[in-house]
mmCIF file of C-alpha atoms and ligand atoms in Angstrom:
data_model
loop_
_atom_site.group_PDB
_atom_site.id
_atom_site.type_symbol
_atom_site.label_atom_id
_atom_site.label_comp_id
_atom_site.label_asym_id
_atom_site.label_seq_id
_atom_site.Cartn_x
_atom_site.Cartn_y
_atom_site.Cartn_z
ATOM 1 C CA UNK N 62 0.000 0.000 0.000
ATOM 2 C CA UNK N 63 1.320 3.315 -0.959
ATOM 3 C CA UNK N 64 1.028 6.629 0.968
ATOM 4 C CA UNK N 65 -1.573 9.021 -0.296
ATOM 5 C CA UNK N 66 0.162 11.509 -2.700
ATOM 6 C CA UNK N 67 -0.517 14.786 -0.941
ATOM 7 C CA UNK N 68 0.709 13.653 2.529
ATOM 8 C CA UNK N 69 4.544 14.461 3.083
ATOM 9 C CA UNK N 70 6.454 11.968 5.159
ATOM 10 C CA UNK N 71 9.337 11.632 7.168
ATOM 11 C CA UNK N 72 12.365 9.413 7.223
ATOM 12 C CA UNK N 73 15.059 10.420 9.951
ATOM 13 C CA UNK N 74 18.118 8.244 10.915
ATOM 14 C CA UNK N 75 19.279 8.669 14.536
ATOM 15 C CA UNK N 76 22.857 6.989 14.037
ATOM 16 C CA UNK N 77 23.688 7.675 17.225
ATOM 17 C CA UNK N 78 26.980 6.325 18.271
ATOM 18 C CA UNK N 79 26.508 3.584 16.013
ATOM 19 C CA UNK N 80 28.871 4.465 13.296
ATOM 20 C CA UNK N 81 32.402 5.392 13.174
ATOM 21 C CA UNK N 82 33.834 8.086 10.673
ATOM 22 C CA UNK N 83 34.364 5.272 7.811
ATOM 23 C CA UNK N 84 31.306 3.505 8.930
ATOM 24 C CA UNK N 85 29.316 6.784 8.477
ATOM 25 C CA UNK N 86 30.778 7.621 4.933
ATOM 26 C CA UNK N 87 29.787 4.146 3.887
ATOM 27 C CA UNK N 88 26.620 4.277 4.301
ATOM 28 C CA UNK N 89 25.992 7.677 3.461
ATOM 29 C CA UNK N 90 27.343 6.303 0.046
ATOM 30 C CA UNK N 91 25.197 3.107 0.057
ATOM 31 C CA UNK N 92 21.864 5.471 0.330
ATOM 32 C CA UNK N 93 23.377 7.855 -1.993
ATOM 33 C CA UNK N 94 24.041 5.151 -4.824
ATOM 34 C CA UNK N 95 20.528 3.594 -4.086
ATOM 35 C CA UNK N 96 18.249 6.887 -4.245
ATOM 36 C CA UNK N 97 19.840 9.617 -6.017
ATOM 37 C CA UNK N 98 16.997 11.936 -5.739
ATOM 38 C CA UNK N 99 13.613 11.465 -3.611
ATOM 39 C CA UNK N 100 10.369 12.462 -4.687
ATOM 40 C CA UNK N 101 9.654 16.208 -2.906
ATOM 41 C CA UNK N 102 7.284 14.839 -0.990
ATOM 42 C CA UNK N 103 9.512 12.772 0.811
ATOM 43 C CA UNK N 104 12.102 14.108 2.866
ATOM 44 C CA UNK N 105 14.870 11.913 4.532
ATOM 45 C CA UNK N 106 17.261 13.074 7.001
ATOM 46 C CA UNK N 107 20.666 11.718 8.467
ATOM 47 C CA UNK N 108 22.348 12.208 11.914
ATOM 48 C CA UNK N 109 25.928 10.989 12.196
ATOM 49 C CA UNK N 110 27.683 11.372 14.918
ATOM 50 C CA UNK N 111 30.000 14.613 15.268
ATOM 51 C CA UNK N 112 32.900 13.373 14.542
ATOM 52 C CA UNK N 113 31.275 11.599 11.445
ATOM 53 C CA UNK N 114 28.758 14.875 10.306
ATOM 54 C CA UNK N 115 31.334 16.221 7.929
ATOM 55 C CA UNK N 116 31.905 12.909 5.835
ATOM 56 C CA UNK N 117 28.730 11.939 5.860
ATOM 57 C CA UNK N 118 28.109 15.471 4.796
ATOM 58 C CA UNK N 119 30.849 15.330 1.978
ATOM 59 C CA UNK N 120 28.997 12.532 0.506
ATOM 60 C CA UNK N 121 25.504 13.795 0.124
ATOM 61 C CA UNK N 122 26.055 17.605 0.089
ATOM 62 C CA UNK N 123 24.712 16.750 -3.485
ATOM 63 C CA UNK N 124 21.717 14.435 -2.740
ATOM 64 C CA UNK N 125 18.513 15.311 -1.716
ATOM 65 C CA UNK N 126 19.327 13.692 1.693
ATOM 66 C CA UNK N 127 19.871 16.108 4.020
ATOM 67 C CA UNK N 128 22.131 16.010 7.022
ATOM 68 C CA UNK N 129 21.609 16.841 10.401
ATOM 69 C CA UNK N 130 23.471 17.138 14.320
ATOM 70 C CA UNK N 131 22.316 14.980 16.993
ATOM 71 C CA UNK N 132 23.133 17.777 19.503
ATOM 72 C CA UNK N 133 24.451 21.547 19.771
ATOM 73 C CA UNK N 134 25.456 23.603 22.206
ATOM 74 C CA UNK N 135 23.761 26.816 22.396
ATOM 75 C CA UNK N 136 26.988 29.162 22.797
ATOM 76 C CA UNK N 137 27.938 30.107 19.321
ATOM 77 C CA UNK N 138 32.532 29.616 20.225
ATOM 78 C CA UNK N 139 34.626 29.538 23.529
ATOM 79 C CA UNK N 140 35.592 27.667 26.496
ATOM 80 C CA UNK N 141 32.959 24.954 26.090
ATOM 81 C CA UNK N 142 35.408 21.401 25.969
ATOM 82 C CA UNK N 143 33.043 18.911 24.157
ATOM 83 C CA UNK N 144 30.950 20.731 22.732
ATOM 84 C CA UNK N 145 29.720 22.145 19.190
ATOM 85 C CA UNK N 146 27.759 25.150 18.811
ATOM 86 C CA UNK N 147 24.330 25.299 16.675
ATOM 87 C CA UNK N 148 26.685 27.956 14.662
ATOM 88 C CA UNK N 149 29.068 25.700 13.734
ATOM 89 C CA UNK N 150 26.901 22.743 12.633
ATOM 90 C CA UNK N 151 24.845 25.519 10.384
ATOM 91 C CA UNK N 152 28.605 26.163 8.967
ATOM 92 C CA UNK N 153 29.596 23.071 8.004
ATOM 93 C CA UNK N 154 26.197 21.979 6.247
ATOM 94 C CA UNK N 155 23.926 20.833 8.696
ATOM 95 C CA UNK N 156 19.922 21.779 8.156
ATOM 96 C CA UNK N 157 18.546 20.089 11.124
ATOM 97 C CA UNK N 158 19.574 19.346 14.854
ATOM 98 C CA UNK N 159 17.856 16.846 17.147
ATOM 99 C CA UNK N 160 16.934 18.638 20.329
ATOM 100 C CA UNK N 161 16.129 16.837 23.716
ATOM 101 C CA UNK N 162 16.637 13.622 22.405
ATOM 102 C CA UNK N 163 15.544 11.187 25.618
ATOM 103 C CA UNK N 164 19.368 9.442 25.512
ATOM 104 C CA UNK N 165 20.132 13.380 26.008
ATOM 105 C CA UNK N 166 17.950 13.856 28.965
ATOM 106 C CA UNK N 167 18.183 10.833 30.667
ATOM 107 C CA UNK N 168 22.034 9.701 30.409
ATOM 108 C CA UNK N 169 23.645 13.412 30.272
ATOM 109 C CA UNK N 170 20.940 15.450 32.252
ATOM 110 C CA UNK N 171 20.152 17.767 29.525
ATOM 111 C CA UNK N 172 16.741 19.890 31.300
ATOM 112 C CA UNK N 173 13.949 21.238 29.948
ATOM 113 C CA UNK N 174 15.711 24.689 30.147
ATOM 114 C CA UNK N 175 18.752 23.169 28.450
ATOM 115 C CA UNK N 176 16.086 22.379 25.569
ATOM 116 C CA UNK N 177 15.129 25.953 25.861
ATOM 117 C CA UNK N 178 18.299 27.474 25.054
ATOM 118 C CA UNK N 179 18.956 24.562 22.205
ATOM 119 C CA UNK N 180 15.643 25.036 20.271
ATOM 120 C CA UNK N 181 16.113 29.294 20.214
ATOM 121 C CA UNK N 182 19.548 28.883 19.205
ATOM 122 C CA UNK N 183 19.202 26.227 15.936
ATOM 123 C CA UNK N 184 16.148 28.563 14.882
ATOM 124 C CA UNK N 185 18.353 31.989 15.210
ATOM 125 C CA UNK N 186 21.645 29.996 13.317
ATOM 126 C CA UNK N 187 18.876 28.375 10.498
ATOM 127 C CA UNK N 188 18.334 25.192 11.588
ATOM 128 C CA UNK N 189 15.194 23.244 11.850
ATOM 129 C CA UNK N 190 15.019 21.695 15.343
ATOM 130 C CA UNK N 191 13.813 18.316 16.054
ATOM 131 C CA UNK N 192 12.075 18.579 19.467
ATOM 132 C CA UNK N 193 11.856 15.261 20.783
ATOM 133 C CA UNK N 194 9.251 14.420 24.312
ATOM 134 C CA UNK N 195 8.417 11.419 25.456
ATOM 135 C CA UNK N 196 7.380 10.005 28.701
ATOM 136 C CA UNK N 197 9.855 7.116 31.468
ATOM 137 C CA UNK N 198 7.984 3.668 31.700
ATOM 138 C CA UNK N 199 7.615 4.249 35.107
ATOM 139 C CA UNK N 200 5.757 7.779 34.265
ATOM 140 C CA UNK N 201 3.246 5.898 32.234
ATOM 141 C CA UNK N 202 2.579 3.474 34.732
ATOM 142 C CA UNK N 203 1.835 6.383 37.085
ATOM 143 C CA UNK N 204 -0.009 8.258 34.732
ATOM 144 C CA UNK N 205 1.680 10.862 33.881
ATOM 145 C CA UNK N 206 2.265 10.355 30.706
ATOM 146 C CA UNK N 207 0.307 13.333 28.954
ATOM 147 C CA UNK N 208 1.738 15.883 31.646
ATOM 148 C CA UNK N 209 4.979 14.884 31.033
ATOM 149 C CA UNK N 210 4.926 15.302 27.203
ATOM 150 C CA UNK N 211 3.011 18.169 28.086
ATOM 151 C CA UNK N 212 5.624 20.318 30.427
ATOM 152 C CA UNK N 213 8.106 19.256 27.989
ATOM 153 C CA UNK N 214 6.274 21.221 24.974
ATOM 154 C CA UNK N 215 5.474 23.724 26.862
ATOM 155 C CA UNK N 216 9.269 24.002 28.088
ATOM 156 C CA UNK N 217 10.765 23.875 24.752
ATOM 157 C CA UNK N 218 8.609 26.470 22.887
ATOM 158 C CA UNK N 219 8.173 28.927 25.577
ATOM 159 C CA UNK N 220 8.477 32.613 24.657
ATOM 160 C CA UNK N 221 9.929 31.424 21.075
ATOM 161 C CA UNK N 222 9.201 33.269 17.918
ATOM 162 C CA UNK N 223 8.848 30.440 15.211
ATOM 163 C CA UNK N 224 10.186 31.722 11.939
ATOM 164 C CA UNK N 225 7.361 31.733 9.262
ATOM 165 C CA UNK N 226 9.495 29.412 6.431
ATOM 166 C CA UNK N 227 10.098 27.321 9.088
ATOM 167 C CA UNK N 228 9.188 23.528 9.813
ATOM 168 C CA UNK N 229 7.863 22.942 13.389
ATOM 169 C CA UNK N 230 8.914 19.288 13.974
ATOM 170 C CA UNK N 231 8.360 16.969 16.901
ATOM 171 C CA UNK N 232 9.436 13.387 17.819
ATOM 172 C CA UNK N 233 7.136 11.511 19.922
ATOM 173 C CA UNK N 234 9.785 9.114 21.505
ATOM 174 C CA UNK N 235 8.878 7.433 24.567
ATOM 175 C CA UNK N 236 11.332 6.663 26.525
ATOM 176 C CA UNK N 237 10.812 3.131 27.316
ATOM 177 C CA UNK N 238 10.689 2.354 23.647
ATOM 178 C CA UNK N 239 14.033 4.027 22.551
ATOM 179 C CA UNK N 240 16.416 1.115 21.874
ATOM 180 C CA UNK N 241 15.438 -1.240 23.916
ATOM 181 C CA UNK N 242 13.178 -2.898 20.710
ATOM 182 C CA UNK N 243 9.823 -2.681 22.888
ATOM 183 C CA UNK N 244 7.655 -0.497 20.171
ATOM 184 C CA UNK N 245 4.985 1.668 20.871
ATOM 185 C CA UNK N 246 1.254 0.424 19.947
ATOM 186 C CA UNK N 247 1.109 2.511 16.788
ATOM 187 C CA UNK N 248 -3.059 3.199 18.239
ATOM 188 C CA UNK N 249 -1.431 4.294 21.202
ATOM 189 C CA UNK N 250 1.088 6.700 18.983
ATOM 190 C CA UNK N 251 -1.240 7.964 17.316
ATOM 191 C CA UNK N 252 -3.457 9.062 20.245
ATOM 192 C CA UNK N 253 -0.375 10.673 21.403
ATOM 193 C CA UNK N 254 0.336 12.022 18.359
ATOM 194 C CA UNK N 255 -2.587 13.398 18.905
ATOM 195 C CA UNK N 256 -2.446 15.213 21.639
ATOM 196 C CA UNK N 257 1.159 16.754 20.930
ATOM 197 C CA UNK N 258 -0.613 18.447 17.920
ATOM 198 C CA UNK N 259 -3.181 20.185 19.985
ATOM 199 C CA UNK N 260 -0.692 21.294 22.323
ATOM 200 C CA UNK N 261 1.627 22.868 19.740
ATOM 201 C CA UNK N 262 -1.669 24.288 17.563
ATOM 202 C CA UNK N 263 -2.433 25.960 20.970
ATOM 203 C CA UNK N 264 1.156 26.972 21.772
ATOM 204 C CA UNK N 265 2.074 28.502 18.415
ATOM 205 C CA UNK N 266 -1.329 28.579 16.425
ATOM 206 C CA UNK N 267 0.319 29.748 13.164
ATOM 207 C CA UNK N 268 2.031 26.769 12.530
ATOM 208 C CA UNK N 269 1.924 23.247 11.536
ATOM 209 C CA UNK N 270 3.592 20.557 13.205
ATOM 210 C CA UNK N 271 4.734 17.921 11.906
ATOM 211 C CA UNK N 272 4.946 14.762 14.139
ATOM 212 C CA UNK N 273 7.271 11.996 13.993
ATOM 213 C CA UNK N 274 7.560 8.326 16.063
ATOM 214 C CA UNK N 275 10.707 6.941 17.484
ATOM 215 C CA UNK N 276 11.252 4.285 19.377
ATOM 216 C CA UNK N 277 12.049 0.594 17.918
ATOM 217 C CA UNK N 278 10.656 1.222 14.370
ATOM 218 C CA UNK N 279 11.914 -1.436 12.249
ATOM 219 C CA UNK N 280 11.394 -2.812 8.703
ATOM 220 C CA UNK N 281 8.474 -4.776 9.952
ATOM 221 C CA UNK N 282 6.553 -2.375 12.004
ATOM 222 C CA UNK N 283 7.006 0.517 10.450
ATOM 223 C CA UNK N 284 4.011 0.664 8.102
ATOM 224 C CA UNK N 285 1.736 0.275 11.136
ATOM 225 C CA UNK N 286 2.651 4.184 11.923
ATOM 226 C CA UNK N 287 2.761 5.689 8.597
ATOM 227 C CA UNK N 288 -0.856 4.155 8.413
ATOM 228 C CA UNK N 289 -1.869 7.007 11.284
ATOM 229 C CA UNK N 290 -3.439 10.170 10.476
ATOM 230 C CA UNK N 291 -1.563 12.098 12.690
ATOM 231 C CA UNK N 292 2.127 10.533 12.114
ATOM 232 C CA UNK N 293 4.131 11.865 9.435
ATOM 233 C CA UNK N 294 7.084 9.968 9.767
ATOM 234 C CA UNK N 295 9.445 7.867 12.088
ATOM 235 C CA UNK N 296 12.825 9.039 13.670
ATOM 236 C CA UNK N 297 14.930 5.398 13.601
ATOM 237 C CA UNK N 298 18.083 4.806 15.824
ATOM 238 C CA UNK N 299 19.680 1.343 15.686
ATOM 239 C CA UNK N 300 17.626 -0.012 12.382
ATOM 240 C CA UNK N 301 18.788 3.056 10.564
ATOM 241 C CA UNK N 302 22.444 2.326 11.326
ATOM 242 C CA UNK N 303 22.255 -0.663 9.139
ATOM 243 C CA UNK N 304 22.455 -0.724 5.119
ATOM 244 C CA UNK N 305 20.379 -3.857 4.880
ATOM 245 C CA UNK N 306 17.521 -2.593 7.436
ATOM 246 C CA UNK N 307 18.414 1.471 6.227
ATOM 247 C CA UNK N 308 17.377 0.214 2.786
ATOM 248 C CA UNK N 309 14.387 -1.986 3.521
ATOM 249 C CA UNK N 310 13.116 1.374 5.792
ATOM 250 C CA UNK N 311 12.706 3.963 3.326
ATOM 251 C CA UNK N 312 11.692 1.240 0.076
ATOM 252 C CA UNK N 313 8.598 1.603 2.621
ATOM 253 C CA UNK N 314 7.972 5.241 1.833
ATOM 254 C CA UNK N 315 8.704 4.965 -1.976
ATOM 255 C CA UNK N 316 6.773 1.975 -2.635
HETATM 256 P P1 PGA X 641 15.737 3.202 18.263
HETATM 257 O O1 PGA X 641 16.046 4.731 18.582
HETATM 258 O O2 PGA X 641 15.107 3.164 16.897
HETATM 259 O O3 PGA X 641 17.054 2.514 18.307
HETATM 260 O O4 PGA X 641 14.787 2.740 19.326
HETATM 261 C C1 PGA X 641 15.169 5.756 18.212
HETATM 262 C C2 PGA X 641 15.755 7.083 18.555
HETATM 263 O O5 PGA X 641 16.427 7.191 19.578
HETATM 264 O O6 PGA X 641 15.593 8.060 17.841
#
């Protein structure tokens, strides 16, 4: 089953800390090779990790995959050891920057304020940010699911002007999903899904989000999302890191 025409999807690749420098040129080249060009409708994203963004970069500066950071820092240069700015990542090519990701939040104790500072700075330097929420397994089981997600929008867009030209997008990722190959009920996801677009309609009413699933998508279960009404696209760690899985992913959006 195809997509309908007029509905734009998603495909993003989380790489993570997957793939080396080599690694990442490799299978920049492999998608290159396979899908010179993508249909407008479709737009696919990679994000290697830094040390990897600028060969991955080299390779499909010319492709209509686009490349993106997994992180930035929100000081433009200085005394910052480990860090890359938004500015920097803008410089050397990058259009989009995941922001919050949960492995960001959890393991390095990124807060919502950090997330704050992140999303103003990619908009100011030209970036499109990738806000991504999601909820603990042991916040769902509470309850709290919806609050959660919610004080995270509300967090993140806070006080921030969103540039007209630019895409609003968000990555539902619950936690307890990311990596650990435990996927969410794409029913469930989509109620979710939602939900995040009322929030953001209500938070910045002159745009449109567009909302993306992550969270153990794979070959095999991605179709159940793009089926949704309210899901646009999937954000893909591990399976994307992968030429034979990478490959069998996106055949789903151009078949
Ligand atoms: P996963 O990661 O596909 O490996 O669960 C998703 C993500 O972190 O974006």
């Amino acid at each position: 089953m195809s997509l309908p025409p007029e509905k734009k999807a998603y495909f993003f690749a989380n790489w993570k800390m997957y793939l080396d420098v080599e690694e990442s040129r490799v299978l920049a080249n492999v998608l290159k090779e396979k899908y010179p060009e993508f249909n407008t409708q479709l737009s696919v994203v990679v994000f290697p990790a830094s040390l990897a963004f600028c060969s991955a970069q080299n390779v499909l500066q010319d492709s209509s995959v686009a490349v993106g950071a997994q992180n930035v820092y929100w000081i433009e240069k200085g005394g910052y050891t480990g860090e890359v700015s938004a500015d920097m990542y803008k410089k050397a090519g990058a259009d989009f920057a995941l922001v919050g990701h949960s492995e960001r939040r959890h393991l390095f104790h990124e807060t919502n304020h950090d997330v704050r500072q992140k999303m103003e700075t990619a908009l100011a330097v030209g970036l499109i940010p990738v806000l991504c929420v999601g909820e603990t397994a042991k916040e769902r089981e509470e309850g709290q699911t919806e609050e959660v997600v919610e004080i995270q929008l509300r967090a993140a867009f806070e006080d921030l002007v969103w540039p007209i030209d630019r895409e609003c997008i968000i990555a539902y990722e619950p936690v307890w999903a990311v990596g650990t190959g435990v996927a969410c009920d794409p029913a469930e996801a989509e109620r979710m899904h939602g939900r995040i677009k009322e929030l953001v309609i209500g938070l910045l009413p002159d745009v449109e989000p567009v909302i993306l699933y992550g969270g153990s998508v794979r070959p095999e279960n991605v179709r159940g999302y793009l089926e949704q009404k309210n899901i646009d696209g999937v954000l893909v760690g591990q399976a994307s890191s992968k030429a034979d899985s990478l490959l069998k992913l996106i055949e789903q959006f151009v078949s």
